[in-house]
Amino acid sequence: MTSEAEDAVIVQIGRGPTGTALARQLLPGLPAGTRYVVVDRDPAATRLPFGTPEPTHLINTRAAKSSLNLADPDEFQRWLTDQAAAAGQPVAEFPARALFGRYVRDMFDQAVQDATAAGVVLDVVVDEAIRVAVGDTRRWRVECASGRVLAADRVAICVGMLPQSDRFPDLVGVPGYFADPWELPALPDDARVAVLGTRLTAIDTALTLAARGHTGPVLLASRSGRLPRLRGPETTAPIPHVEQCMQRAVDAGMLRLVDFGRALMADIAAASTEPPDWSEVRDCGPTTRAMLEHELAGLDGGIERGWQQVVNGASPMLLPAWQLLVEQDRTEFFAEWLTPLLVHGAPIPPETARRVLAAMGAGRLRVFGGLHAVERVDHGFAIHLDGTTEFADVVINATGAGTDIAALRTQPVLAGLLDDGLLTAHPHGGVRIEVSTFEPLDAFGAPVRGIYVVGDLVRGAVLVTNDVIALSFQAALVATAMRANDEAGVHIS
Ligand SMILES: Cc1cc2nc3c(=O)[nH]c(=O)nc-3n(C[C@H](O)[C@H](O)[C@H](O)COP(=O)(O)OP(=O)(O)OC[C@H]3O[C@@H](n4cnc5c(N)ncnc54)[C@H](O)[C@@H]3O)c2cc1C
C-alpha cells in the first residue's frame, strides 16, 4: 500500500451518466495543466441498469428525450441514428439500455480526448474510492481500494443509486435468496420464482427470466402491486393552474401539497376528454392484465391521456415545487404520494408492456400487492400477502435503490464521511445538501466546502433523480456552483 498522495485539482468519483454529464460541463473550462482524476470501480457498469446485456431491457425514456447534453437535446438520437445506419438496422424509439451505456461511454471518451488536446491532465482510473477525509494540507484526501491516494481541492461524488440495505435480513445467505437482481445465476427452468418489487428493476428481472426460457411460475410482489404506467407520446398540455399555483407559492415563499395537488387535478381535468378516474392514481389496487391491456390498446389507438400530457408539461416545476413545499407536506408526500409519482412519472415503453402481457397471458407471470413478509419454510419460501400466501423456490429482491442511512452505509466512502460528520442523512433519503451549490451539509448544518454530491444521493433534497435529463441538469448546476466557489475563493476550511 502506498500512502504518497498524488496531486489533483478535482477528483470525480463515478463516471456513469451523471459523472459523464459533470465531466462534460467542467472539463472544457479548465486551464491547461489542471489535473482532473476520474475514479470508477466498474466503468462498464456491468451491474447497473445501463450495463445490462439483455436486449429486452429497453430504455424507459424515449431516445429523443435521453440526451446527456442539455445544450444539444438531439445528441443521443443522432448517435443512435449513426449506430443504426452503420449496423444497417432501424432506429428504435426505445433502444436496448446497453446502447445507452455505450453512448455514455463514447461521450465520456470524447470529453477526455478534447480536454487532453486542450492540455488538461486527465487520469481515468479503475478503482474504488473507499475514503474521503480532510488531508494534512487542508485539501481532501481520497483513498482508493488499491492503495492509491489522491490529494484534491475538490471532490465530486457521483456514485449513483445505492443498493438497499437488505429489507429481508433474515434471508441473507439463505440458499435460493438472491439480493442482487443484476447478478442472477442459472436457475432451474421450472423453479417457482418470487420477485420482490413491481417497478423497473423487477420488470427487468421478469424479462430476464422470460428471455432465458424460464418455464416455472413467476410472481412479482410489492406493497402496492402497481406496475409502472406506459409511456405515451411526449406531447404536453397547458398547465395554467399549476403555473398560477407556483407563482403564488413563490410570492408567499412556501407551497402546500394540497394546493399543488388541486392545481394538478384542475389541469389534468382540463386536458382530459373524459372526466378522469382519480381512483387510478392511488387506490386501484395491483395492476391487472386487463388494466395493462386497456392502457396498451388506448396507446395503440392514439388516445392522448391528459394526465401524461400534464405530467410531461409540469415536470420542470417539480424541482422548484419541492424546494417551496413546507416540511410537513414533504413528509406526507413521501408517505402517501411517492408510489403514485413513481408509477406515473417513471413509465415503461409499450414494447416492455407487451412482453409483460405475453408472460401474463401464458400464465407464467402474476402480479400481487399487499406484500408484508417473506419467510423461509421447508424447501422454499412463503410469500405473505394480504389475505393469501404464495410459495416459491427462489426469491429475488428487486425492490430497487435504497436511500436511507443503512443504504448509505453500504458504501465505505459514504460511511466514512457519515462517521466524520461531513455527510448527514436526509430524512427523505440520501444526504442533506445546500441546494444552491450541492455541497453536503455537515453535522452542524454548515456546507462542507470542496465536496459536491450529485445524482440519486440528493433525492431527498431535490426529489427527481431518476432520469438522465434531471441528472444532466443537476450536473450543470454543480458545475456552475463549483466555478462560482472557485472565483469567490471558497475552499476547504
Ligand atoms: C431498472 C432501471 C432502469 C432505468 N432506466 C432508465 C432509463 O431508461 N432512462 C433514464 O434516464 N434513467 C433510467 N434509470 C435511472 C438510472 O439508473 C439513472 O438515470 C442513471 O443510471 C444514473 O446515473 P448515475 O451516473 O447517477 O449512476 P450510475 O449509473 O449508477 O453510475 C455510478 C457510477 O459510479 C461508480 N461508483 C459507485 N461507487 C463508486 C466508488 N465508491 N468508487 C468508484 N466508483 C464508484 C459506479 O461504478 C458507476 O459507474 C433506470 C434505473 C433503473 C434501476
Coordinates of C-alpha atoms and ligand atoms in Angstrom, one line a residue:
M1 CA 0.0 0.0 0.0
T2 CA 1.4 3.4 -0.9
S3 CA 0.3 6.5 1.0
E4 CA 2.1 9.1 -1.1
A5 CA -0.7 11.4 -2.2
E6 CA -0.9 12.2 -5.9
D7 CA -1.8 15.8 -6.6
A8 CA -5.1 16.7 -8.4
V9 CA -7.3 19.7 -8.6
I10 CA -10.5 17.8 -9.0
V11 CA -11.3 14.1 -8.2
Q12 CA -14.5 12.8 -9.5
I13 CA -15.9 9.5 -8.1
G14 CA -18.1 7.8 -10.6
R15 CA -18.4 8.1 -14.4
G16 CA -21.9 6.9 -15.1
P17 CA -24.4 9.2 -16.8
T18 CA -24.2 11.8 -14.0
G19 CA -20.4 11.7 -13.8
T20 CA -20.1 11.9 -17.6
A21 CA -22.5 14.9 -17.7
L22 CA -20.5 16.6 -15.0
A23 CA -17.1 16.0 -16.6
R24 CA -18.5 17.4 -19.9
Q25 CA -19.6 20.5 -18.0
L26 CA -16.3 21.0 -16.1
L27 CA -13.5 19.9 -18.5
P28 CA -13.9 22.5 -21.3
G29 CA -13.5 25.4 -18.8
L30 CA -10.3 24.1 -17.1
P31 CA -6.9 25.8 -17.8
A32 CA -4.2 23.7 -19.4
G33 CA -2.2 21.8 -16.8
T34 CA -5.1 21.2 -14.4
R35 CA -5.1 17.6 -13.1
Y36 CA -8.5 16.0 -13.1
V37 CA -8.8 12.4 -11.9
V38 CA -11.9 10.3 -12.5
V39 CA -12.2 7.1 -10.4
D40 CA -14.7 4.4 -11.2
R41 CA -14.7 0.9 -9.9
D42 CA -16.8 -0.5 -12.8
P43 CA -16.7 1.8 -15.8
A44 CA -18.5 -0.8 -18.0
A45 CA -21.4 -0.6 -15.5
T46 CA -21.8 -4.4 -15.6
R47 CA -24.0 -4.4 -12.5
L48 CA -26.1 -1.4 -13.3
P49 CA -29.2 -0.6 -15.4
F50 CA -27.2 0.7 -18.4
G51 CA -24.7 -2.2 -18.4
T52 CA -27.3 -4.9 -18.8
P53 CA -26.6 -7.1 -21.9
E54 CA -30.2 -8.3 -22.1
P55 CA -31.7 -6.9 -25.3
T56 CA -35.2 -6.9 -23.9
H57 CA -34.1 -4.3 -21.2
L58 CA -35.1 -1.1 -23.0
I59 CA -34.5 2.4 -22.1
N60 CA -37.7 3.7 -20.4
T61 CA -37.2 7.3 -21.5
R62 CA -37.6 7.8 -25.3
A63 CA -34.3 8.1 -27.2
A64 CA -35.4 11.5 -28.4
K65 CA -35.6 12.6 -24.7
S66 CA -32.4 11.0 -23.4
S67 CA -29.6 13.3 -24.4
L68 CA -26.9 13.8 -21.7
N69 CA -26.3 17.2 -23.1
L70 CA -28.8 19.9 -22.2
A71 CA -27.5 22.2 -24.9
D72 CA -28.0 19.5 -27.5
P73 CA -31.2 17.6 -26.8
D74 CA -30.9 15.5 -30.0
E75 CA -27.5 14.2 -29.2
F76 CA -28.5 10.7 -28.2
Q77 CA -30.9 10.4 -31.1
R78 CA -28.2 11.4 -33.6
W79 CA -25.7 9.0 -32.0
L80 CA -28.3 6.2 -32.2
T81 CA -29.1 7.0 -35.8
D82 CA -25.4 6.8 -36.8
Q83 CA -25.1 3.5 -35.0
A84 CA -28.2 2.0 -36.6
A85 CA -27.0 3.2 -40.0
A86 CA -23.6 1.6 -39.5
A87 CA -25.3 -1.7 -38.4
G88 CA -27.9 -1.5 -41.2
Q89 CA -30.7 -1.6 -38.6
P90 CA -33.8 0.6 -38.0
V91 CA -33.6 3.3 -35.3
A92 CA -35.6 2.2 -32.2
E93 CA -37.7 4.7 -30.3
F94 CA -36.8 2.8 -27.1
P95 CA -33.5 1.1 -27.8
A96 CA -31.8 -1.5 -25.6
R97 CA -30.3 0.1 -22.5
A98 CA -26.8 -1.4 -23.3
L99 CA -26.8 1.0 -26.3
F100 CA -27.4 4.0 -24.0
G101 CA -24.5 2.7 -21.8
R102 CA -22.3 2.7 -24.9
Y103 CA -23.4 6.3 -25.8
V104 CA -22.5 7.4 -22.3
R105 CA -19.0 5.9 -22.6
D106 CA -18.5 7.4 -26.1
M107 CA -19.4 10.8 -24.8
F108 CA -17.1 10.4 -21.8
D109 CA -14.2 9.3 -24.1
Q110 CA -14.8 12.2 -26.4
A111 CA -14.7 14.7 -23.5
V112 CA -11.4 13.1 -22.3
Q113 CA -9.9 13.4 -25.7
D114 CA -11.0 17.0 -26.1
A115 CA -9.7 18.0 -22.7
T116 CA -6.4 16.2 -23.2
A117 CA -6.0 18.0 -26.5
A118 CA -6.6 21.3 -24.6
G119 CA -3.8 20.5 -22.2
V120 CA -5.9 19.3 -19.2
V121 CA -4.0 16.4 -17.4
L122 CA -6.7 13.7 -17.1
D123 CA -6.3 10.4 -15.4
V124 CA -9.1 7.8 -15.7
V125 CA -8.6 5.2 -13.0
V126 CA -10.4 1.9 -12.5
D127 CA -10.6 1.7 -8.7
E128 CA -13.0 2.0 -5.8
A129 CA -12.9 5.2 -3.7
I130 CA -13.2 4.0 -0.2
R131 CA -12.5 7.1 1.9
V132 CA -12.7 10.8 1.5
A133 CA -11.3 12.7 4.5
V134 CA -9.6 16.0 5.3
G135 CA -5.9 15.8 4.4
D136 CA -2.9 17.3 6.2
T137 CA -2.6 20.3 3.8
R138 CA -6.2 21.4 4.1
R139 CA -7.1 19.5 1.0
W140 CA -9.3 16.5 0.5
R141 CA -7.6 13.1 0.7
V142 CA -9.2 10.4 -1.4
E143 CA -8.2 6.9 -0.7
C144 CA -8.8 4.0 -3.2
A145 CA -9.1 0.3 -2.6
S146 CA -5.8 -0.3 -4.5
G147 CA -3.9 1.9 -2.0
R148 CA -3.8 4.8 -4.4
V149 CA -4.2 8.2 -2.6
L150 CA -5.1 11.5 -4.2
A151 CA -5.0 15.0 -2.7
A152 CA -7.6 17.3 -4.2
D153 CA -9.1 20.7 -3.9
R154 CA -12.5 19.5 -4.9
V155 CA -14.2 16.1 -4.9
A156 CA -17.3 15.3 -6.8
I157 CA -19.3 12.3 -5.6
C158 CA -21.4 10.8 -8.5
V159 CA -21.8 7.2 -7.2
G160 CA -25.3 6.7 -8.5
M161 CA -28.1 4.6 -6.9
L162 CA -27.2 2.6 -3.8
P163 CA -28.2 -0.9 -3.2
Q164 CA -30.8 -1.4 -0.5
S165 CA -29.5 -2.5 2.9
D166 CA -31.4 -5.7 2.8
R167 CA -35.0 -5.3 3.8
F168 CA -35.1 -9.1 4.4
P169 CA -32.0 -9.6 6.7
D170 CA -33.2 -13.0 7.9
L171 CA -33.0 -14.3 4.3
V172 CA -29.4 -13.1 3.5
G173 CA -27.3 -16.1 2.9
V174 CA -30.2 -18.5 2.7
P175 CA -29.9 -20.7 -0.4
G176 CA -32.4 -19.6 -3.0
Y177 CA -32.5 -16.0 -1.9
F178 CA -30.8 -13.5 -4.3
A179 CA -30.3 -10.0 -3.1
D180 CA -28.8 -8.6 -6.4
P181 CA -31.1 -8.9 -9.4
W182 CA -28.3 -7.8 -11.7
E183 CA -26.3 -11.0 -10.9
L184 CA -28.7 -13.8 -11.3
P185 CA -27.2 -17.3 -11.5
A186 CA -28.7 -20.0 -13.7
L187 CA -31.9 -21.3 -12.0
P188 CA -33.8 -24.5 -12.7
D189 CA -36.2 -23.7 -15.6
D190 CA -39.2 -24.8 -13.7
A191 CA -38.4 -23.1 -10.3
R192 CA -41.2 -21.1 -8.7
V193 CA -39.8 -17.6 -8.6
A194 CA -40.9 -14.7 -6.4
V195 CA -39.6 -11.3 -7.5
L196 CA -39.9 -8.7 -4.7
G197 CA -40.7 -5.4 -6.3
T198 CA -43.0 -4.3 -9.1
R199 CA -41.1 -1.4 -10.6
L200 CA -38.4 -1.1 -13.3
T201 CA -35.8 -3.5 -11.7
A202 CA -38.5 -6.1 -11.0
I203 CA -39.8 -5.9 -14.6
D204 CA -36.3 -6.3 -15.9
T205 CA -35.9 -9.4 -13.7
A206 CA -39.1 -10.9 -15.1
L207 CA -37.9 -10.2 -18.7
T208 CA -34.5 -11.8 -18.0
L209 CA -36.3 -14.9 -16.8
A210 CA -38.6 -14.9 -19.9
A211 CA -35.6 -14.4 -22.2
R212 CA -33.9 -17.4 -20.6
G213 CA -36.9 -19.5 -21.4
H214 CA -37.9 -19.9 -17.7
T215 CA -41.0 -22.1 -17.6
G216 CA -41.8 -22.1 -13.9
P217 CA -44.3 -19.6 -12.4
V218 CA -43.0 -16.1 -11.6
L219 CA -44.7 -13.7 -9.3
L220 CA -44.0 -10.0 -8.8
A221 CA -45.0 -8.7 -5.4
S222 CA -44.8 -5.4 -3.6
R223 CA -46.9 -3.5 -1.1
S224 CA -48.8 -1.6 -3.8
G225 CA -48.6 -4.3 -6.6
R226 CA -48.5 -1.4 -9.1
L227 CA -46.5 -1.8 -12.2
P228 CA -45.4 1.5 -13.9
R229 CA -47.8 3.1 -16.3
L230 CA -47.0 3.1 -20.0
R231 CA -45.1 5.8 -21.7
G232 CA -47.3 7.6 -24.2
P233 CA -46.4 10.4 -26.6
E234 CA -44.2 13.3 -25.4
T235 CA -46.9 15.9 -26.0
T236 CA -47.7 18.4 -23.3
A237 CA -50.9 20.1 -22.2
P238 CA -51.2 23.7 -20.9
I239 CA -50.8 23.9 -17.1
P240 CA -52.3 27.3 -16.2
H241 CA -53.4 26.1 -12.7
V242 CA -50.0 24.7 -11.8
E243 CA -48.3 27.9 -13.1
Q244 CA -50.6 30.1 -11.1
C245 CA -50.1 27.9 -8.0
M246 CA -46.4 28.1 -8.4
Q247 CA -46.5 31.9 -8.8
R248 CA -48.5 32.3 -5.6
A249 CA -46.1 29.9 -3.8
V250 CA -43.1 31.9 -5.0
D251 CA -44.7 35.1 -3.7
A252 CA -45.6 33.5 -0.4
G253 CA -42.2 31.7 -0.1
M254 CA -44.0 28.4 0.5
L255 CA -46.1 25.8 -1.1
R256 CA -48.8 23.5 0.4
L257 CA -49.2 20.0 -1.1
V258 CA -53.0 20.3 -1.2
D259 CA -52.7 23.4 -3.3
F260 CA -50.3 21.9 -5.8
G261 CA -52.4 18.7 -5.9
R262 CA -55.6 20.7 -6.6
A263 CA -53.9 22.7 -9.4
L264 CA -52.5 19.5 -11.0
M265 CA -56.0 17.9 -10.9
A266 CA -57.6 21.0 -12.5
D267 CA -55.1 20.9 -15.3
I268 CA -55.5 17.2 -15.8
A269 CA -59.3 17.6 -15.9
A270 CA -59.0 20.4 -18.4
A271 CA -56.6 18.3 -20.6
S272 CA -58.8 15.1 -20.5
T273 CA -61.5 14.3 -23.0
E274 CA -63.5 12.4 -20.3
P275 CA -63.7 13.0 -16.6
P276 CA -60.5 11.5 -15.1
D277 CA -60.9 8.4 -12.9
W278 CA -58.9 9.6 -9.8
S279 CA -59.0 6.2 -8.2
E280 CA -56.4 5.2 -10.8
V281 CA -53.9 7.5 -9.1
R282 CA -53.6 5.7 -5.8
D283 CA -56.5 3.4 -4.9
C284 CA -57.0 1.0 -7.8
G285 CA -55.1 -2.0 -6.3
P286 CA -52.5 -4.1 -8.0
T287 CA -52.0 -3.8 -11.8
T288 CA -54.0 -6.5 -13.6
R289 CA -53.7 -7.9 -17.0
A290 CA -56.9 -6.2 -18.0
M291 CA -55.6 -2.8 -16.9
L292 CA -52.4 -3.3 -18.9
E293 CA -54.3 -4.4 -22.0
H294 CA -56.7 -1.5 -21.7
E295 CA -53.8 1.0 -21.4
L296 CA -51.9 -0.5 -24.3
A297 CA -55.0 -0.6 -26.5
G298 CA -55.6 3.1 -25.8
L299 CA -52.0 4.0 -26.7
D300 CA -52.1 1.9 -29.8
G301 CA -55.3 3.6 -30.8
G302 CA -53.6 7.0 -30.5
I303 CA -55.7 8.1 -27.4
E304 CA -53.9 11.0 -25.6
R305 CA -54.0 10.8 -21.9
G306 CA -54.5 14.2 -20.1
W307 CA -52.6 13.1 -17.0
Q308 CA -49.5 12.2 -19.0
Q309 CA -49.6 15.4 -21.0
V310 CA -49.8 17.4 -17.8
V311 CA -47.0 15.3 -16.2
N312 CA -44.9 16.0 -19.3
G313 CA -45.7 19.7 -19.1
A314 CA -45.3 20.1 -15.3
S315 CA -42.1 18.0 -14.8
P316 CA -39.8 21.1 -14.9
M317 CA -41.8 22.5 -12.0
L318 CA -41.0 19.7 -9.7
L319 CA -37.6 20.9 -8.5
P320 CA -38.8 24.4 -7.6
A321 CA -42.1 23.0 -6.1
W322 CA -40.1 20.6 -3.9
Q323 CA -38.0 23.5 -2.6
L324 CA -41.0 25.5 -1.7
L325 CA -43.1 22.7 -0.2
V326 CA -43.4 23.0 3.6
E327 CA -41.6 20.3 5.5
Q328 CA -44.6 18.6 7.0
D329 CA -46.0 18.2 3.4
R330 CA -42.8 16.7 2.2
T331 CA -43.2 14.0 4.8
E332 CA -46.8 13.5 3.8
F333 CA -45.7 13.3 0.2
F334 CA -43.2 10.6 0.9
A335 CA -45.6 8.6 2.9
E336 CA -48.6 8.9 0.6
W337 CA -47.7 10.0 -2.8
L338 CA -44.2 8.7 -3.7
T339 CA -45.6 5.4 -5.2
P340 CA -48.1 7.2 -7.4
L341 CA -45.4 9.6 -8.5
L342 CA -43.1 6.7 -9.5
V343 CA -45.9 4.7 -11.1
H344 CA -46.9 7.7 -13.3
G345 CA -43.6 9.5 -13.5
A346 CA -41.3 6.6 -14.4
P347 CA -43.3 4.7 -17.0
I348 CA -42.3 1.8 -19.2
P349 CA -42.3 1.6 -23.0
P350 CA -45.3 -0.1 -24.7
E351 CA -42.9 -2.8 -26.0
T352 CA -42.0 -3.7 -22.5
A353 CA -45.7 -3.9 -21.5
R354 CA -46.3 -6.2 -24.5
R355 CA -43.6 -8.6 -23.2
V356 CA -45.1 -8.5 -19.7
L357 CA -48.6 -9.1 -21.1
A358 CA -47.3 -12.1 -23.1
A359 CA -45.9 -13.7 -19.9
M360 CA -49.1 -12.9 -18.1
G361 CA -51.2 -14.3 -20.9
A362 CA -49.2 -17.5 -21.0
G363 CA -49.9 -17.9 -17.2
R364 CA -46.2 -17.6 -16.3
L365 CA -46.4 -14.2 -14.6
R366 CA -48.7 -12.9 -11.9
V367 CA -48.6 -9.5 -10.0
F368 CA -49.5 -9.2 -6.3
G369 CA -49.9 -6.3 -3.9
G370 CA -50.1 -6.5 -0.1
L371 CA -46.6 -8.0 0.4
H372 CA -45.8 -7.8 4.1
A373 CA -43.4 -10.7 4.8
V374 CA -41.2 -13.4 3.3
E375 CA -40.5 -16.4 5.4
R376 CA -38.1 -19.3 5.0
V377 CA -40.1 -22.6 5.1
D378 CA -39.3 -26.2 4.3
H379 CA -38.0 -26.4 0.7
G380 CA -38.6 -22.8 -0.1
F381 CA -40.2 -19.6 0.9
A382 CA -43.6 -18.4 1.9
I383 CA -44.6 -15.0 0.5
H384 CA -47.1 -13.5 2.8
L385 CA -49.5 -11.2 1.0
D386 CA -52.7 -9.5 2.4
G387 CA -55.2 -12.3 2.6
T388 CA -53.1 -15.0 0.9
T389 CA -49.8 -16.8 0.9
E390 CA -47.8 -17.9 -2.1
F391 CA -44.9 -20.3 -2.1
A392 CA -41.6 -20.0 -4.1
D393 CA -38.4 -22.0 -4.5
V394 CA -36.4 -18.8 -5.3
V395 CA -36.8 -15.3 -4.1
I396 CA -35.1 -12.4 -5.9
N397 CA -35.0 -9.0 -4.2
A398 CA -35.6 -6.4 -7.0
T399 CA -37.0 -3.7 -4.8
G400 CA -34.6 -1.2 -6.4
A401 CA -32.4 1.5 -5.0
G402 CA -32.1 2.4 -1.3
T403 CA -31.6 5.9 0.1
D404 CA -31.9 5.5 3.8
I405 CA -29.0 5.7 6.2
A406 CA -28.4 1.9 6.1
A407 CA -28.2 2.1 2.3
L408 CA -25.7 5.0 2.6
R409 CA -23.6 2.9 4.9
T410 CA -23.3 0.1 2.3
Q411 CA -20.7 2.3 0.5
P412 CA -17.5 2.6 2.6
V413 CA -16.7 6.0 1.2
L414 CA -20.1 7.4 2.4
A415 CA -19.9 5.5 5.7
G416 CA -16.6 7.2 6.4
L417 CA -18.0 10.7 5.6
L418 CA -21.0 10.0 7.8
D419 CA -18.8 8.9 10.7
D420 CA -16.7 12.1 10.3
G421 CA -19.9 14.2 10.4
L422 CA -19.2 15.5 6.9
L423 CA -22.3 13.9 5.5
T424 CA -25.6 13.7 7.2
A425 CA -28.6 11.7 6.2
H426 CA -31.6 13.5 4.7
P427 CA -34.9 12.5 6.4
H428 CA -36.4 11.8 2.9
G429 CA -33.4 9.9 1.5
G430 CA -29.8 10.4 0.5
V431 CA -27.8 13.2 2.1
R432 CA -28.6 16.8 3.1
I433 CA -27.1 19.4 0.8
E434 CA -27.1 23.1 0.3
V435 CA -29.4 23.0 -2.7
S436 CA -27.9 26.1 -4.4
T437 CA -24.4 24.5 -4.5
F438 CA -24.9 20.7 -4.0
E439 CA -22.3 20.8 -1.2
P440 CA -23.2 18.4 1.6
L441 CA -24.3 19.8 5.0
D442 CA -22.2 18.7 8.0
A443 CA -23.5 17.6 11.4
F444 CA -23.8 21.4 12.3
G445 CA -25.7 22.2 9.2
A446 CA -22.8 24.0 7.5
P447 CA -21.8 23.4 3.9
V448 CA -18.7 21.2 3.5
R449 CA -16.5 23.2 1.2
G450 CA -14.9 21.5 -1.7
I451 CA -17.2 18.4 -1.8
Y452 CA -20.1 18.2 -4.2
V453 CA -22.7 15.5 -4.2
V454 CA -24.8 14.8 -7.3
G455 CA -27.2 12.1 -8.5
D456 CA -29.6 9.8 -6.6
L457 CA -27.8 10.7 -3.3
V458 CA -29.6 14.0 -3.3
R459 CA -33.0 12.5 -3.8
G460 CA -34.5 13.8 -0.5
A461 CA -33.3 17.3 -1.3
V462 CA -34.3 17.6 -5.0
L463 CA -36.9 14.7 -5.4
V464 CA -36.3 13.8 -9.1
T465 CA -33.1 12.0 -9.6
N466 CA -34.1 9.0 -11.7
D467 CA -33.7 10.2 -15.3
V468 CA -30.8 11.4 -17.3
I469 CA -32.3 14.8 -18.1
A470 CA -32.8 15.6 -14.4
L471 CA -29.3 14.3 -13.7
S472 CA -27.7 16.3 -16.5
F473 CA -29.5 19.4 -15.2
Q474 CA -28.1 18.7 -11.7
A475 CA -24.6 18.3 -13.2
A476 CA -24.9 21.7 -14.9
L477 CA -25.9 23.3 -11.6
V478 CA -23.0 21.7 -9.8
A479 CA -20.5 22.9 -12.4
T480 CA -21.8 26.4 -12.1
A481 CA -21.6 26.3 -8.3
M482 CA -18.0 24.9 -8.4
R483 CA -16.9 27.7 -10.7
A484 CA -18.6 30.3 -8.6
N485 CA -17.0 29.0 -5.4
D486 CA -13.7 29.0 -7.2
E487 CA -14.0 32.6 -8.4
A488 CA -15.0 33.6 -4.8
G489 CA -12.0 31.7 -3.4
V490 CA -14.2 29.4 -1.3
H491 CA -12.1 26.4 -0.2
I492 CA -12.0 23.7 2.4
S493 CA -11.8 25.5 5.8
Ligands
LIG1 C1 -34.0 -0.8 -13.9 C2 -33.8 0.7 -14.1 C3 -34.0 1.3 -15.4 C4 -33.7 2.6 -15.6 N1 -34.0 3.1 -16.8 C5 -33.7 4.4 -17.1 C6 -33.9 5.0 -18.4 O1 -34.3 4.3 -19.3 N2 -33.7 6.3 -18.6 C7 -33.2 7.1 -17.6 O2 -33.0 8.3 -17.8 N3 -32.9 6.5 -16.3 C8 -33.2 5.3 -16.1 N4 -33.0 4.7 -14.8 C9 -32.4 5.6 -13.8 C10 -30.9 5.4 -14.0 O3 -30.4 4.5 -13.0 C11 -30.1 6.7 -13.9 O4 -30.6 7.6 -14.9 C12 -28.6 6.5 -14.2 O5 -28.1 5.2 -14.1 C13 -28.0 7.3 -13.1 O6 -26.7 7.6 -13.5 P1 -25.6 7.8 -12.4 O7 -24.3 8.1 -13.1 O8 -26.0 8.8 -11.3 O9 -25.4 6.4 -11.6 P2 -24.9 5.1 -12.1 O10 -25.3 4.8 -13.5 O11 -25.2 4.1 -11.0 O12 -23.3 5.3 -12.1 C14 -22.5 5.4 -11.0 C15 -21.1 5.1 -11.3 O13 -20.3 5.3 -10.1 C16 -19.4 4.2 -9.9 N5 -19.1 4.1 -8.5 C17 -20.0 3.9 -7.5 N6 -19.4 3.9 -6.3 C18 -18.1 4.1 -6.5 C19 -16.9 4.2 -5.7 N7 -17.0 4.1 -4.4 N8 -15.7 4.3 -6.3 C20 -15.6 4.4 -7.6 N9 -16.7 4.3 -8.5 C21 -17.9 4.2 -7.9 C22 -20.1 3.0 -10.5 O14 -19.2 2.0 -10.9 C23 -20.9 3.6 -11.7 O15 -20.1 3.6 -12.9 C24 -33.2 3.4 -14.6 C25 -33.0 2.8 -13.3 C26 -33.2 1.5 -13.1 C27 -33.0 0.9 -11.7

